[in-house]
Amino acid sequence: MPALTDTQGSSSPPPPSSSSSSSSSSSSSSGYENEPWCERSLPNYIVRAKEPFNAEAKLDRLIENFVTPTENHFRRNHGPIPDIDGEAWSMSIEVSCNPRMSCTRTVKLCNIQELEQFEVVAVLECAGNRRDGLKAIKPVNGVIWGPGTASNSRWSGCRLRDLLVSAGVPADLCHPFYRKPRHVEFAAYGEANEDEHYASSIPLEWVMNPLNMVLVATEMNGRRLIRDHGFPARIVAPGIIGARWVKWLKCIRVQNHESESFYQKRDYKILPPMANSSNCEEFWPRFPALMELTIQSAICRPAPEERLQIGRKYLVRGYALSGGGRAVDRVEVTLDGGKTWDLTDLYAIHSKQKGEQRDWSERSWSWVLWAYCIGSVPPNCTIGCRAWDSAGNTQPEAAVWNYRGVMNNSVFRVCPQTDVPALTHRL
């Protein structure tokens, strides 16, 4: 596989400018007059919407680095980008489970930085990644994304678990407090298109397990967060869909129920195939909010419009990921419609070893990059890929349509054009 580079030495967008206003977002009449355009390397992206700004990475750039440079990381937003003064910023931590366990604490950046700092390399994937494949079946509701809304970055900050313990939440998961399921809700500064503000939640038990590495992150790839990625602080929830990685934190609340926000109750769910725009309201309450990512892979090279030379070698490249801490154990490629499959070469973070065998019990949060060399490109070549994870999950042969167009992880296929190589004549 070709050499891959980290983000060290790559160009980075300028740091976010501080605002002289309060820590809430500064919005004007339309809310989009103060967008951080200087931080957006537009040539690296396919822009799907300008307001709110939504852009996916170009696939050839996405696989250049195992750790995705900030300027190549996809951008997903539901409203204008808040302009927050980091020095004035604060968020509240509220514990409101019962009269004996009730408190409110204000947290500033210095309080986060006083706690032990952790770093995790974790893949962030939008639940709508590859929505275009479901739209090809019939209309869906949402930004029509290709496979470029997955990126793998280094996130740094304190563990959310430690922050909650400092606010009085029991550290021991055997404590009677955990006999009842609870959620941690995250609410953001700023406006959101579908609700008053963006909010979401994940189970408290997941957060409090120290192995799950849920962070209140203040840095990305060794530098402070930029505005598009949540400056000054955001949630990083490895193994969980991007909708739960709430940015621009305003409040963290421990409560007895999941978030009541639009994005938890009426979005980011896999509805049954009979649900559509005219009847979806009856289905939203009946099905769970999405949490863990599913097994996924995509081909980044060749691109669909790329022309391959028949009989020549070609290096197919792509990415693969899974959720819940499950490791990708292999990626397979087919050139004959799935009749036969062959293994690819993987590029991944090395897990700890027991002798010569990998310890599959260790949690895995990052993606893998993979490569496969076609020795001789056949005519009318259709290339397919599928990944497997350590729990034995693999990708379905066909896409399963749902109204919201989420979690499409079917076998990925690309059909590049093939040409007969031009003949060369020796004089």
PDB file of C-alpha atoms in Angstrom, residues 16 23 27 40 45 50 58 66 81 108 119 122 187 195 222 231 235 245 294 321 327 348 355 367 370 393 402 409:
ATOM      1  CA  PRO A  16     -11.151  30.836  15.146  1.00  0.00           C
ATOM      2  CA  SER A  23     -20.693  33.240  25.089  1.00  0.00           C
ATOM      3  CA  SER A  27     -26.656  36.130  15.051  1.00  0.00           C
ATOM      4  CA  ARG A  40     -13.226  26.381   4.965  1.00  0.00           C
ATOM      5  CA  TYR A  45     -15.043  19.633  -0.536  1.00  0.00           C
ATOM      6  CA  LYS A  50     -24.462  26.649   1.759  1.00  0.00           C
ATOM      7  CA  LYS A  58     -13.547  14.650  -1.851  1.00  0.00           C
ATOM      8  CA  PHE A  66      -4.908   7.937   8.140  1.00  0.00           C
ATOM      9  CA  ILE A  81     -22.221  28.665  13.217  1.00  0.00           C
ATOM     10  CA  LYS A 108     -15.326  27.066  31.995  1.00  0.00           C
ATOM     11  CA  GLU A 119      -6.571  11.789  23.351  1.00  0.00           C
ATOM     12  CA  ALA A 122     -11.824   8.222  16.456  1.00  0.00           C
ATOM     13  CA  ALA A 187     -27.481  21.109  24.395  1.00  0.00           C
ATOM     14  CA  ASP A 195     -35.666  23.104  16.806  1.00  0.00           C
ATOM     15  CA  GLY A 222      -3.400  18.928  18.098  1.00  0.00           C
ATOM     16  CA  PHE A 231     -15.219  25.664  19.304  1.00  0.00           C
ATOM     17  CA  ILE A 235     -18.770  16.018  22.708  1.00  0.00           C
ATOM     18  CA  TRP A 245     -21.371  14.441  19.013  1.00  0.00           C
ATOM     19  CA  THR A 294     -22.826  -0.050  11.793  1.00  0.00           C
ATOM     20  CA  LEU A 321     -15.234   1.427   9.955  1.00  0.00           C
ATOM     21  CA  ALA A 327     -12.722  -3.558  15.161  1.00  0.00           C
ATOM     22  CA  ALA A 348      -4.848   0.572  10.904  1.00  0.00           C
ATOM     23  CA  GLY A 355       2.345 -13.110  21.123  1.00  0.00           C
ATOM     24  CA  TRP A 367     -11.317   3.599  10.803  1.00  0.00           C
ATOM     25  CA  TRP A 370      -7.411  -0.468   2.762  1.00  0.00           C
ATOM     26  CA  ASN A 393     -21.132  -8.218  11.226  1.00  0.00           C
ATOM     27  CA  ASN A 402     -35.897   4.166   4.891  1.00  0.00           C
ATOM     28  CA  ASN A 409     -24.184   0.295   4.607  1.00  0.00           C
TER      29      ASN A 409
END
